[in-house]
Amino acid sequence: MTAVRGTSVGIPTQDGTADAYFAHPDDGAAHPAVLLYMDAFGLRPQLTGMADRLAEAGHTVLVPNVFHRHGSAPVVPLPEFIGDADRPALFERIVPLMGGLTSDVVARDSAAYLDWLAGRAEAVTGPVGVSGYCLGARLALLTAGHHPDMVAAAAGFHGAGLATDAPDSPHLLADRITAELYFGHADNDPSMPPEQIERLDKALTEAGVQHRSDVYAGAEHGYTMADTNRYDAEAAERHWTTLLELFGRAL
């Protein structure tokens, strides 16, 4: 198993410093870089563990706290295990934070994250991969659209609101994307219903974007997150296989 070095870092942005977790193989070499976007529950051990797994597979990984304008992680304190009874109170605090992540804000922040990665000796020079979960899937798609010259591959898992009627819906950037994309949608997910999946695929196809969308049958929204009751071990492993294959091809 590859030894991994993980540290807490600060990323300068136009709106202050974003705290983040940075992981890479502990071998002194440069490796393909990955920007990993958290889900709505935030930067926590579940996310740092996922970054470590990517680093073990040979990647240099940055996981920013995208709610950094509201403080360092954990911005919203969490129980060790998140169940259905915890969700209403948590989302009462989280939803306003999510609302602040407009397309313009994401464009600025993602530029800062990508520039920081580009300056690291641990990262191979050139385009990076992006992976996002829940809220993070939206951020991954926006990042691919705002920075086509810097993103070679992007993936979103149990994403929410990827192709809405809003004027800044991420799918409207399809004609700017040059990355290869993959989406692993949750089955029966009200935050990404079939009509949005269809709208997203149609926009990407018409724009000539290389992409694939799968619906993970039986998997609920949040299926990759082992610290929640929505975790699905089989779907999570499928996500890892597909994600590493994508980055292996594109990076």
Tab-separated table of N, CA and C in Angstrom, residues 58-132:
chain	number	residue	atom	x	y	z
A	58	GLY	N	-2.455	6.995	-6.226
A	58	GLY	CA	-1.461	7.709	-7.025
A	58	GLY	C	-1.822	9.117	-7.425
A	59	HIS	N	-2.693	9.766	-6.657
A	59	HIS	CA	-3.104	11.123	-6.985
A	59	HIS	C	-2.733	12.106	-5.877
A	60	THR	N	-2.569	13.354	-6.274
A	60	THR	CA	-2.378	14.453	-5.344
A	60	THR	C	-3.720	15.172	-5.219
A	61	VAL	N	-4.263	15.273	-4.005
A	61	VAL	CA	-5.680	15.605	-3.813
A	61	VAL	C	-5.855	16.802	-2.882
A	62	LEU	N	-6.701	17.727	-3.309
A	62	LEU	CA	-7.069	18.876	-2.486
A	62	LEU	C	-8.562	18.836	-2.202
A	63	VAL	N	-8.934	18.959	-0.920
A	63	VAL	CA	-10.343	18.975	-0.509
A	63	VAL	C	-10.613	20.290	0.225
A	64	PRO	N	-11.139	21.304	-0.462
A	64	PRO	CA	-11.380	22.583	0.200
A	64	PRO	C	-12.680	22.595	1.005
A	65	ASN	N	-12.698	23.410	2.034
A	65	ASN	CA	-13.929	23.720	2.752
A	65	ASN	C	-14.634	24.801	1.952
A	66	VAL	N	-15.638	24.429	1.185
A	66	VAL	CA	-16.277	25.401	0.281
A	66	VAL	C	-17.155	26.399	1.032
A	67	PHE	N	-17.394	26.148	2.311
A	67	PHE	CA	-18.133	27.099	3.146
A	67	PHE	C	-17.184	28.016	3.919
A	68	HIS	N	-15.977	28.205	3.433
A	68	HIS	CA	-14.933	28.907	4.185
A	68	HIS	C	-15.303	30.336	4.557
A	69	ARG	N	-16.215	30.960	3.823
A	69	ARG	CA	-16.627	32.333	4.171
A	69	ARG	C	-17.326	32.392	5.529
A	70	HIS	N	-17.761	31.256	6.012
A	70	HIS	CA	-18.506	31.196	7.267
A	70	HIS	C	-17.682	30.602	8.402
A	71	GLY	N	-16.389	30.373	8.151
A	71	GLY	CA	-15.511	29.830	9.180
A	71	GLY	C	-14.821	28.562	8.731
A	72	SER	N	-13.923	28.078	9.580
A	72	SER	CA	-13.203	26.843	9.288
A	72	SER	C	-14.079	25.631	9.576
A	73	ALA	N	-13.770	24.539	8.911
A	73	ALA	CA	-14.520	23.296	9.139
A	73	ALA	C	-14.226	22.743	10.540
A	74	PRO	N	-15.242	22.185	11.198
A	74	PRO	CA	-16.626	22.041	10.729
A	74	PRO	C	-17.442	23.321	10.925
A	75	VAL	N	-17.940	23.860	9.821
A	75	VAL	CA	-18.781	25.061	9.901
A	75	VAL	C	-20.081	24.740	10.625
A	76	VAL	N	-20.644	23.578	10.313
A	76	VAL	CA	-21.826	23.068	11.022
A	76	VAL	C	-21.401	21.804	11.764
A	77	PRO	N	-21.388	21.811	13.091
A	77	PRO	CA	-20.995	20.618	13.849
A	77	PRO	C	-21.892	19.427	13.513
A	78	LEU	N	-21.276	18.258	13.404
A	78	LEU	CA	-21.991	17.056	12.978
A	78	LEU	C	-21.890	15.959	14.028
A	79	PRO	N	-22.895	15.099	14.092
A	79	PRO	CA	-22.737	13.883	14.898
A	79	PRO	C	-21.759	12.937	14.204
A	80	GLU	N	-21.259	11.957	14.941
A	80	GLU	CA	-20.329	10.992	14.337
A	80	GLU	C	-20.992	10.243	13.200
A	81	PHE	N	-22.272	9.932	13.362
A	81	PHE	CA	-23.038	9.228	12.337
A	81	PHE	C	-24.318	10.009	12.090
A	82	ILE	N	-24.594	10.308	10.815
A	82	ILE	CA	-25.725	11.160	10.449
A	82	ILE	C	-26.902	10.291	10.025
A	83	GLY	N	-27.982	10.363	10.788
A	83	GLY	CA	-29.197	9.619	10.477
A	83	GLY	C	-30.313	10.552	10.048
A	84	ASP	N	-31.444	9.980	9.703
A	84	ASP	CA	-32.562	10.796	9.230
A	84	ASP	C	-33.035	11.801	10.275
A	85	ALA	N	-32.962	11.421	11.553
A	85	ALA	CA	-33.421	12.325	12.607
A	85	ALA	C	-32.542	13.572	12.722
A	86	ASP	N	-31.301	13.470	12.263
A	86	ASP	CA	-30.370	14.599	12.354
A	86	ASP	C	-30.535	15.597	11.212
A	87	ARG	N	-31.107	15.150	10.111
A	87	ARG	CA	-31.056	15.937	8.885
A	87	ARG	C	-31.824	17.265	8.942
A	88	PRO	N	-33.046	17.312	9.475
A	88	PRO	CA	-33.770	18.592	9.446
A	88	PRO	C	-33.011	19.733	10.111
A	89	ALA	N	-32.474	19.508	11.295
A	89	ALA	CA	-31.742	20.569	11.995
A	89	ALA	C	-30.457	20.928	11.271
A	90	LEU	N	-29.785	19.925	10.722
A	90	LEU	CA	-28.543	20.198	9.995
A	90	LEU	C	-28.810	21.027	8.744
A	91	PHE	N	-29.807	20.627	7.971
A	91	PHE	CA	-30.066	21.340	6.720
A	91	PHE	C	-30.646	22.735	6.950
A	92	GLU	N	-31.258	22.950	8.102
A	92	GLU	CA	-31.708	24.295	8.428
A	92	GLU	C	-30.523	25.265	8.456
A	93	ARG	N	-29.369	24.756	8.855
A	93	ARG	CA	-28.153	25.576	8.892
A	93	ARG	C	-27.365	25.508	7.585
A	94	ILE	N	-27.421	24.350	6.911
A	94	ILE	CA	-26.592	24.142	5.719
A	94	ILE	C	-27.164	24.808	4.479
A	95	VAL	N	-28.489	24.778	4.310
A	95	VAL	CA	-29.100	25.301	3.080
A	95	VAL	C	-28.717	26.764	2.812
A	96	PRO	N	-28.730	27.658	3.810
A	96	PRO	CA	-28.292	29.031	3.528
A	96	PRO	C	-26.827	29.119	3.076
A	97	LEU	N	-25.973	28.238	3.593
A	97	LEU	CA	-24.571	28.224	3.163
A	97	LEU	C	-24.471	27.807	1.698
A	98	MET	N	-25.244	26.811	1.330
A	98	MET	CA	-25.246	26.349	-0.059
A	98	MET	C	-25.724	27.449	-1.002
A	99	GLY	N	-26.708	28.234	-0.546
A	99	GLY	CA	-27.253	29.292	-1.390
A	99	GLY	C	-26.238	30.358	-1.749
A	100	GLY	N	-25.207	30.498	-0.937
A	100	GLY	CA	-24.173	31.489	-1.238
A	100	GLY	C	-23.196	31.064	-2.313
A	101	LEU	N	-23.248	29.791	-2.709
A	101	LEU	CA	-22.301	29.287	-3.708
A	101	LEU	C	-22.877	29.461	-5.107
A	102	THR	N	-22.995	30.705	-5.521
A	102	THR	CA	-23.467	31.005	-6.869
A	102	THR	C	-22.424	30.600	-7.896
A	103	SER	N	-22.825	30.595	-9.156
A	103	SER	CA	-21.900	30.226	-10.227
A	103	SER	C	-20.676	31.143	-10.239
A	104	ASP	N	-20.886	32.445	-10.020
A	104	ASP	CA	-19.761	33.392	-10.011
A	104	ASP	C	-18.816	33.123	-8.847
A	105	VAL	N	-19.382	32.844	-7.674
A	105	VAL	CA	-18.554	32.540	-6.508
A	105	VAL	C	-17.738	31.273	-6.750
A	106	VAL	N	-18.379	30.251	-7.298
A	106	VAL	CA	-17.686	29.002	-7.591
A	106	VAL	C	-16.575	29.221	-8.618
A	107	ALA	N	-16.819	30.070	-9.604
A	107	ALA	CA	-15.788	30.365	-10.606
A	107	ALA	C	-14.552	30.964	-9.943
A	108	ARG	N	-14.761	31.895	-9.014
A	108	ARG	CA	-13.633	32.531	-8.329
A	108	ARG	C	-12.883	31.547	-7.428
A	109	ASP	N	-13.655	30.829	-6.632
A	109	ASP	CA	-13.017	29.910	-5.698
A	109	ASP	C	-12.285	28.783	-6.421
A	110	SER	N	-12.929	28.223	-7.433
A	110	SER	CA	-12.288	27.110	-8.149
A	110	SER	C	-11.008	27.556	-8.835
A	111	ALA	N	-10.963	28.787	-9.307
A	111	ALA	CA	-9.718	29.313	-9.885
A	111	ALA	C	-8.617	29.321	-8.842
A	112	ALA	N	-8.957	29.724	-7.619
A	112	ALA	CA	-7.969	29.749	-6.544
A	112	ALA	C	-7.485	28.339	-6.204
A	113	TYR	N	-8.413	27.385	-6.125
A	113	TYR	CA	-8.030	26.015	-5.805
A	113	TYR	C	-7.124	25.430	-6.895
A	114	LEU	N	-7.508	25.639	-8.147
A	114	LEU	CA	-6.737	25.081	-9.259
A	114	LEU	C	-5.368	25.742	-9.374
A	115	ASP	N	-5.319	27.054	-9.168
A	115	ASP	CA	-4.028	27.752	-9.210
A	115	ASP	C	-3.107	27.246	-8.100
A	116	TRP	N	-3.672	27.027	-6.918
A	116	TRP	CA	-2.864	26.536	-5.800
A	116	TRP	C	-2.290	25.161	-6.128
A	117	LEU	N	-3.130	24.279	-6.665
A	117	LEU	CA	-2.648	22.952	-7.052
A	117	LEU	C	-1.562	23.040	-8.113
A	118	ALA	N	-1.744	23.956	-9.064
A	118	ALA	CA	-0.768	24.088	-10.155
A	118	ALA	C	0.598	24.510	-9.647
A	119	GLY	N	0.631	25.159	-8.495
A	119	GLY	CA	1.898	25.613	-7.935
A	119	GLY	C	2.571	24.614	-7.021
A	120	ARG	N	1.989	23.454	-6.845
A	120	ARG	CA	2.549	22.468	-5.927
A	120	ARG	C	3.485	21.500	-6.636
A	121	ALA	N	4.650	21.261	-6.017
A	121	ALA	CA	5.615	20.318	-6.576
A	121	ALA	C	5.074	18.893	-6.565
A	122	GLU	N	4.111	18.618	-5.675
A	122	GLU	CA	3.543	17.267	-5.591
A	122	GLU	C	2.580	16.962	-6.733
A	123	ALA	N	2.204	17.974	-7.511
A	123	ALA	CA	1.225	17.805	-8.585
A	123	ALA	C	1.892	17.865	-9.949
A	124	VAL	N	1.531	16.952	-10.817
A	124	VAL	CA	2.002	16.970	-12.200
A	124	VAL	C	1.486	18.229	-12.887
A	125	THR	N	2.325	18.846	-13.697
A	125	THR	CA	1.910	20.017	-14.456
A	125	THR	C	0.862	19.619	-15.494
A	126	GLY	N	-0.207	20.415	-15.591
A	126	GLY	CA	-1.233	20.146	-16.596
A	126	GLY	C	-2.612	20.036	-15.994
A	127	PRO	N	-3.605	19.714	-16.822
A	127	PRO	CA	-4.996	19.657	-16.368
A	127	PRO	C	-5.209	18.659	-15.230
A	128	VAL	N	-6.232	18.910	-14.439
A	128	VAL	CA	-6.525	18.099	-13.256
A	128	VAL	C	-7.850	17.370	-13.415
A	129	GLY	N	-8.116	16.491	-12.469
A	129	GLY	CA	-9.408	15.845	-12.364
A	129	GLY	C	-10.204	16.461	-11.232
A	130	VAL	N	-11.511	16.389	-11.337
A	130	VAL	CA	-12.397	16.908	-10.300
A	130	VAL	C	-13.435	15.841	-9.979
A	131	SER	N	-13.691	15.650	-8.673
A	131	SER	CA	-14.760	14.752	-8.256
A	131	SER	C	-15.586	15.459	-7.198
A	132	GLY	N	-16.916	15.343	-7.303
A	132	GLY	CA	-17.782	16.022	-6.349
A	132	GLY	C	-18.963	15.165	-5.949
